Structures are given as structure tokens and as C-alpha cells.
């Protein structure tokens, strides 16, 4: 007899149901203001209690836990998050299992700073340039090789330590970035995707407003609404001291702080490798 493989949607529904049940069983009645006395066949809250507290029917909630193919709105997800007293990471996981974006203002009040363990890794990558980006593309950590490649970030005001500002508003950018437009447009598309996922984030609004008012290329391209995900890429730079550098760029997500990414630039050829060593000796 032929069988069919379950779809990705079926798998997500089952994972969503299992996750909700696990959190229901971990939530004590006292945590939601209910008495704990009486016979309870399972730990935690009963299904009917979660349904009532979340404003949904018992039948619908049972189907949800069973992994049936039903739609779950963002409003219901918010209600379940409150009822089950989910932590921020748990709430984000719930939304993503349901195919929804976590509410930015609720889940991410601010960007974390990199821990010393992350900064130590970035420093150990010398003489290869490396730096740390937060979700706003603000540069929140760097090694001396990256500073030698671009600029002394410590000398910039904190709100200018931003990759979009450096590309679109920093005067040396057009000379330093070889084929500037080909480098700028995909970066902007990636930034656009991040900004659109956090429409109420004030830092994104600040960056967009400033760049739209001061960088003509930014204002024109922003209106195209182009979006793109990240891909490892080769970038070339015309450095004022050592000349042409060819670098392979990759991003690594910080496991314990996923809002941060370590960007690493590795030499694409032996000549660039030698020039990075020269920069280290300067």
C-alpha cells in the first residue's frame, strides 16, 4: 500500500501542539490564580482552564494540542503566551511554530551587547577582519584588522557605528568599496527585510529617517522595497595603504545571543593574505 509523507505544515502543527501541551503541563494553577486543590489527572493546567483563560473553545484548543490543521491568529498566540506565562524565548518559539513573526516591541525591548567570549573570538581572528553586528546593523564589536580595513570605530559617535551609515553616508565609502553599488544594494535589501520585521523599532526608524534625508541613493532604492536574505559573498576593497584586497565574507549567528552576528572576512587569495599581514605590521 502506498503511503504519503507528512507535509512540513503537518509537522509544524504537531510541533506546535506538543509545545503548547508541554507548557500547559508546566504551568501551575496558582500561577494563573486558580486553586490547586482537587483531583488532577495530569500536572499543570487542564485544557478547559487554558481554553477559558485564553478566550477560545475547549474543542478548538483540543484540536490545537492534537496538531490538527487549524489556523492560529496572532491574537490567540498572545493570549496563550499570557496564560501559559511564557518567557520571551518561549513566546518567540510559539509564534514561529505557528508561522507568525514574534511581536518586535514585546519580545525585543533592546539589543544585547556581545559578551566577552564573543569579543575574544573576534579578536582571535586577527589579522582577518571581523566585527559584530546587532539586528540594527550597528557595529557593537570589532578587531583591530577590521578597524584597519575600514576606520577607527572608537573615534565615531556610537550612532555612526552602523554599516548602513558607513556605506551610504561615510565619505570614503565610494572609493573604498570596489563596485560600490553592487555592494550597497544587497546590503540594503537585507537591511530592508530586517527593518520590515520590526516596524515599531525606534532604532530602525532613526536609521531610515537619517539616511533617507542625507543619502540620495538610499532614498531612491528604499522605495523599491527590495528584500534579500544573506549569502556568503566575495567583496573587494581598494585600501589607501595596501591597495586591492579580495575578501570572502561570512556571517555567524551567536548561539547564546541570536540577535548578534559575527561577520568574518577571510582572504580570497594569497596576495590579500600577505597584505592583511602588512596591515597588521603597520
Protein backbone atom coordinates (compact mmCIF):
# COMPACT_ATOMS: atom_id res chain seq x y z
CA UNK A 1 0.00 0.00 0.00
CA UNK A 2 1.38 3.40 -0.95
CA UNK A 3 1.97 5.88 1.83
CA UNK A 4 2.40 9.62 1.77
CA UNK A 5 4.94 11.54 3.77
CA UNK A 6 3.55 14.15 6.15
CA UNK A 7 3.94 17.69 4.90
CA UNK A 8 6.07 20.34 6.56
CA UNK A 9 2.83 22.02 7.63
CA UNK A 10 1.65 18.84 9.37
CA UNK A 11 4.99 18.57 11.17
CA UNK A 12 4.78 22.20 12.31
CA UNK A 13 1.24 21.71 13.59
CA UNK A 14 2.29 18.66 15.58
CA UNK A 15 5.32 20.51 16.99
CA UNK A 16 3.10 23.47 17.90
CA UNK A 17 0.59 21.23 19.66
CA UNK A 18 3.28 19.35 21.55
CA UNK A 19 4.97 22.58 22.64
CA UNK A 20 1.70 24.08 23.93
CA UNK A 21 0.85 20.88 25.83
CA UNK A 22 4.29 20.78 27.43
CA UNK A 23 3.91 24.37 28.67
CA UNK A 24 0.33 23.75 29.85
CA UNK A 25 1.57 20.83 31.96
CA UNK A 26 4.31 23.02 33.46
CA UNK A 27 2.01 25.90 34.44
CA UNK A 28 0.66 25.60 37.96
CA UNK A 29 -2.91 26.63 38.76
CA UNK A 30 -1.57 29.03 41.37
CA UNK A 31 0.43 30.86 38.67
CA UNK A 32 -2.85 31.87 36.98
CA UNK A 33 -4.87 32.44 40.15
CA UNK A 34 -6.67 29.09 40.30
CA UNK A 35 -6.95 26.83 43.36
CA UNK A 36 -4.64 23.84 43.35
CA UNK A 37 -6.85 21.51 45.38
CA UNK A 38 -8.97 18.77 43.82
CA UNK A 39 -8.24 15.75 41.68
CA UNK A 40 -5.92 16.41 38.74
CA UNK A 41 -5.01 13.51 36.47
CA UNK A 42 -2.14 15.42 34.85
CA UNK A 43 0.24 18.06 36.19
CA UNK A 44 -0.31 21.70 35.45
CA UNK A 45 -3.43 23.24 33.98
CA UNK A 46 -6.37 21.42 32.45
CA UNK A 47 -7.22 22.02 28.81
CA UNK A 48 -10.52 23.63 29.72
CA UNK A 49 -8.71 26.04 32.05
CA UNK A 50 -6.27 27.19 29.37
CA UNK A 51 -9.11 27.49 26.84
CA UNK A 52 -11.23 29.61 29.18
CA UNK A 53 -8.34 31.85 30.23
CA UNK A 54 -7.29 32.34 26.59
CA UNK A 55 -10.78 33.03 25.23
CA UNK A 56 -11.07 30.01 22.92
CA UNK A 57 -13.36 26.99 22.93
CA UNK A 58 -12.29 23.73 24.54
CA UNK A 59 -12.85 21.85 21.28
CA UNK A 60 -10.65 24.25 19.32
CA UNK A 61 -7.90 24.14 21.93
CA UNK A 62 -8.02 20.33 21.99
CA UNK A 63 -7.60 20.25 18.23
CA UNK A 64 -4.68 22.65 18.54
CA UNK A 65 -2.89 20.38 21.02
CA UNK A 66 -3.63 17.38 18.83
CA UNK A 67 -1.78 19.03 15.94
CA UNK A 68 -4.78 19.37 13.65
CA UNK A 69 -4.65 21.65 10.64
CA UNK A 70 -6.22 24.81 12.07
CA UNK A 71 -5.28 28.47 11.79
CA UNK A 72 -3.96 30.25 14.87
CA UNK A 73 -4.17 34.04 14.87
CA UNK A 74 -1.60 36.36 16.41
CA UNK A 75 -4.25 37.45 18.94
CA UNK A 76 -4.74 33.87 20.15
CA UNK A 77 -0.98 33.34 20.31
CA UNK A 78 -0.68 36.43 22.51
CA UNK A 79 -3.46 35.13 24.77
CA UNK A 80 -1.84 31.69 25.06
CA UNK A 81 1.52 33.31 25.83
CA UNK A 82 -0.03 35.23 28.72
CA UNK A 83 -1.99 32.27 30.05
CA UNK A 84 1.00 29.90 29.97
CA UNK A 85 3.37 32.55 31.36
CA UNK A 86 5.84 32.00 28.54
CA UNK A 87 9.31 33.50 28.69
CA UNK A 88 10.45 35.70 25.79
CA UNK A 89 12.34 32.87 24.01
CA UNK A 90 9.37 30.51 24.54
CA UNK A 91 6.97 33.11 23.16
CA UNK A 92 9.15 33.69 20.10
CA UNK A 93 9.27 29.91 19.54
CA UNK A 94 5.48 29.66 19.83
CA UNK A 95 4.94 32.36 17.21
CA UNK A 96 7.42 30.84 14.79
CA UNK A 97 5.92 27.36 15.11
CA UNK A 98 2.59 28.94 14.17
CA UNK A 99 4.12 30.71 11.17
CA UNK A 100 3.88 34.19 12.70
CA UNK A 101 6.53 36.82 13.39
CA UNK A 102 7.06 37.45 17.10
CA UNK A 103 5.89 40.95 18.09
CA UNK A 104 9.05 43.03 18.00
CA UNK A 105 8.17 45.59 20.64
CA UNK A 106 7.08 42.94 23.11
CA UNK A 107 9.85 40.42 22.64
CA UNK A 108 12.90 42.54 21.92
CA UNK A 109 12.95 45.74 24.00
CA UNK A 110 16.60 46.40 23.17
CA UNK A 111 19.67 44.92 21.57
CA UNK A 112 22.08 43.00 23.79
CA UNK A 113 25.78 43.73 23.80
CA UNK A 114 28.26 40.99 22.90
CA UNK A 115 29.71 39.05 25.81
CA UNK A 116 33.42 38.89 26.39
CA UNK A 117 33.52 35.37 24.95
CA UNK A 118 32.28 36.75 21.62
CA UNK A 119 34.74 39.65 21.65
CA UNK A 120 37.56 37.20 22.41
CA UNK A 121 36.64 35.15 19.32
CA UNK A 122 36.58 38.27 17.15
CA UNK A 123 39.98 39.33 18.49
CA UNK A 124 41.43 35.86 17.88
CA UNK A 125 40.53 36.15 14.18
CA UNK A 126 43.22 38.83 13.60
CA UNK A 127 44.71 39.52 11.09
CA UNK A 128 41.43 38.63 9.35
CA UNK A 129 38.93 41.49 9.73
CA UNK A 130 35.91 40.62 11.87
CA UNK A 131 33.17 42.52 13.66
CA UNK A 132 29.86 42.04 15.49
CA UNK A 133 26.54 43.35 14.18
CA UNK A 134 23.31 43.68 16.13
CA UNK A 135 19.88 43.48 14.50
CA UNK A 136 20.02 47.17 13.52
CA UNK A 137 23.34 46.62 11.70
CA UNK A 138 25.04 48.63 14.41
CA UNK A 139 28.68 47.57 14.86
CA UNK A 140 28.97 46.61 18.54
CA UNK A 141 32.37 44.90 18.48
CA UNK A 142 35.38 44.67 16.16
CA UNK A 143 39.02 43.62 15.98
CA UNK A 144 41.97 45.79 15.00
CA UNK A 145 42.07 44.24 11.50
CA UNK A 146 38.52 45.46 10.77
CA UNK A 147 39.42 48.89 12.12
CA UNK A 148 42.49 48.92 9.86
CA UNK A 149 40.35 47.90 6.88
CA UNK A 150 37.59 50.49 7.37
CA UNK A 151 38.10 53.07 10.10
CA UNK A 152 38.71 53.62 13.80
CA UNK A 153 35.20 52.83 15.02
CA UNK A 154 36.05 54.03 18.53
CA UNK A 155 36.51 57.54 17.10
CA UNK A 156 32.99 57.56 15.66
CA UNK A 157 29.91 58.54 17.68
CA UNK A 158 28.00 55.39 18.68
CA UNK A 159 25.10 56.11 16.31
CA UNK A 160 27.58 56.31 13.41
CA UNK A 161 28.96 52.83 14.06
CA UNK A 162 26.37 51.44 11.70
CA UNK A 163 27.07 49.52 8.49
CA UNK A 164 24.31 51.27 6.55
CA UNK A 165 25.58 54.68 7.59
CA UNK A 166 29.14 53.72 6.62
CA UNK A 167 28.06 52.51 3.18
CA UNK A 168 25.71 55.37 2.31
CA UNK A 169 26.93 58.40 4.28
CA UNK A 170 30.60 57.89 5.12
CA UNK A 171 32.65 59.94 2.59
CA UNK A 172 35.41 57.34 1.85
CA UNK A 173 32.90 54.56 1.10
CA UNK A 174 32.71 55.08 -2.68
CA UNK A 175 36.49 54.83 -3.01
CA UNK A 176 36.99 52.01 -0.50
CA UNK A 177 34.23 49.63 -1.64
CA UNK A 178 35.10 48.39 -5.13
CA UNK A 179 31.99 48.47 -7.35
CA UNK A 180 30.18 50.34 -4.60
CA UNK A 181 26.66 49.95 -5.99
CA UNK A 182 26.99 46.17 -6.32
CA UNK A 183 28.00 46.01 -2.66
CA UNK A 184 25.44 48.53 -1.41
CA UNK A 185 22.25 47.20 -3.00
CA UNK A 186 22.22 43.68 -1.48
CA UNK A 187 23.14 45.08 1.93
CA UNK A 188 20.19 47.47 1.72
CA UNK A 189 17.85 44.63 0.68
CA UNK A 190 18.94 42.59 3.71
CA UNK A 191 18.51 45.61 5.99
CA UNK A 192 15.06 46.23 4.49
CA UNK A 193 13.97 42.70 5.40
CA UNK A 194 15.17 43.15 8.99
CA UNK A 195 13.51 46.57 9.32
CA UNK A 196 10.18 45.36 7.93
CA UNK A 197 10.12 42.57 10.53
CA UNK A 198 10.34 45.18 13.32
CA UNK A 199 8.09 48.05 12.18
CA UNK A 200 7.82 49.62 15.65
CA UNK A 201 11.53 49.51 16.48
CA UNK A 202 12.68 53.13 17.05
CA UNK A 203 16.33 52.46 16.12
CA UNK A 204 15.35 51.21 12.66
CA UNK A 205 13.15 54.30 12.21
CA UNK A 206 16.03 56.56 13.27
CA UNK A 207 18.45 55.00 10.77
CA UNK A 208 15.95 55.07 7.90
CA UNK A 209 14.96 58.69 8.54
CA UNK A 210 18.53 59.95 8.67
CA UNK A 211 19.74 58.04 5.62
CA UNK A 212 16.67 58.97 3.56
CA UNK A 213 17.36 62.64 4.29
CA UNK A 214 21.10 62.63 3.60
CA UNK A 215 21.88 59.86 1.07
CA UNK A 216 20.13 60.19 -2.31
CA UNK A 217 20.95 56.61 -3.33
CA UNK A 218 19.39 55.28 -0.15
CA UNK A 219 16.13 57.21 -0.58
CA UNK A 220 15.72 56.07 -4.18
CA UNK A 221 16.50 52.41 -3.55
CA UNK A 222 14.48 52.25 -0.33
CA UNK A 223 11.30 52.95 -2.27
CA UNK A 224 11.87 49.80 -4.36
CA UNK A 225 11.11 47.62 -1.33
CA UNK A 226 13.77 45.08 -2.42
CA UNK A 227 14.44 42.36 0.15
CA UNK A 228 17.04 39.61 0.28
CA UNK A 229 18.48 37.03 2.64
CA UNK A 230 22.16 36.80 3.41
CA UNK A 231 24.53 34.84 1.20
CA UNK A 232 28.30 34.41 1.68
CA UNK A 233 29.93 36.82 -0.74
CA UNK A 234 33.30 37.95 -2.10
CA UNK A 235 33.98 41.64 -1.62
CA UNK A 236 36.83 43.78 -2.90
CA UNK A 237 38.26 46.87 -1.27
CA UNK A 238 40.70 49.49 -2.58
CA UNK A 239 42.64 50.24 0.58
CA UNK A 240 44.61 53.54 0.69
CA UNK A 241 47.71 51.86 2.19
CA UNK A 242 47.90 48.34 0.69
CA UNK A 243 45.77 48.58 -2.45
CA UNK A 244 43.29 45.96 -3.67
CA UNK A 245 42.02 43.38 -1.15
CA UNK A 246 39.75 40.45 -2.06
CA UNK A 247 37.86 39.07 0.95
CA UNK A 248 35.34 36.25 1.39
CA UNK A 249 32.67 37.38 3.84
CA UNK A 250 30.53 35.13 6.03
CA UNK A 251 28.15 35.72 8.93
CA UNK A 252 27.90 33.53 12.03
CA UNK A 253 24.98 33.77 14.46
CA UNK A 254 25.96 33.91 18.13
CA UNK A 255 24.29 30.85 19.66
CA UNK A 256 23.51 32.33 23.08
CA UNK A 257 22.58 35.77 21.66
CA UNK A 258 20.96 35.16 18.25
CA UNK A 259 20.31 38.87 17.70
CA UNK A 260 24.06 39.26 17.24
CA UNK A 261 26.09 38.11 14.24
CA UNK A 262 29.83 37.82 13.85
CA UNK A 263 30.93 38.92 10.36
CA UNK A 264 34.24 37.40 9.26
CA UNK A 265 36.27 38.50 6.22
CA UNK A 266 38.77 35.87 5.05
CA UNK A 267 41.41 36.45 2.35
CA UNK A 268 40.29 35.18 -1.06
CA UNK A 269 43.84 34.83 -2.39
CA UNK A 270 47.46 34.67 -1.22
CA UNK A 271 48.16 38.27 -2.18
CA UNK A 272 45.35 39.53 0.05
CA UNK A 273 46.56 37.27 2.85
CA UNK A 274 50.00 38.86 2.64
CA UNK A 275 48.52 42.36 2.57
CA UNK A 276 46.48 41.69 5.72
CA UNK A 277 49.73 40.74 7.44
CA UNK A 278 51.22 44.01 6.19
CA UNK A 279 48.32 45.92 7.72
CA UNK A 280 48.99 44.12 11.00
CA UNK A 281 52.61 45.29 10.93
CA UNK A 282 51.77 48.94 10.23
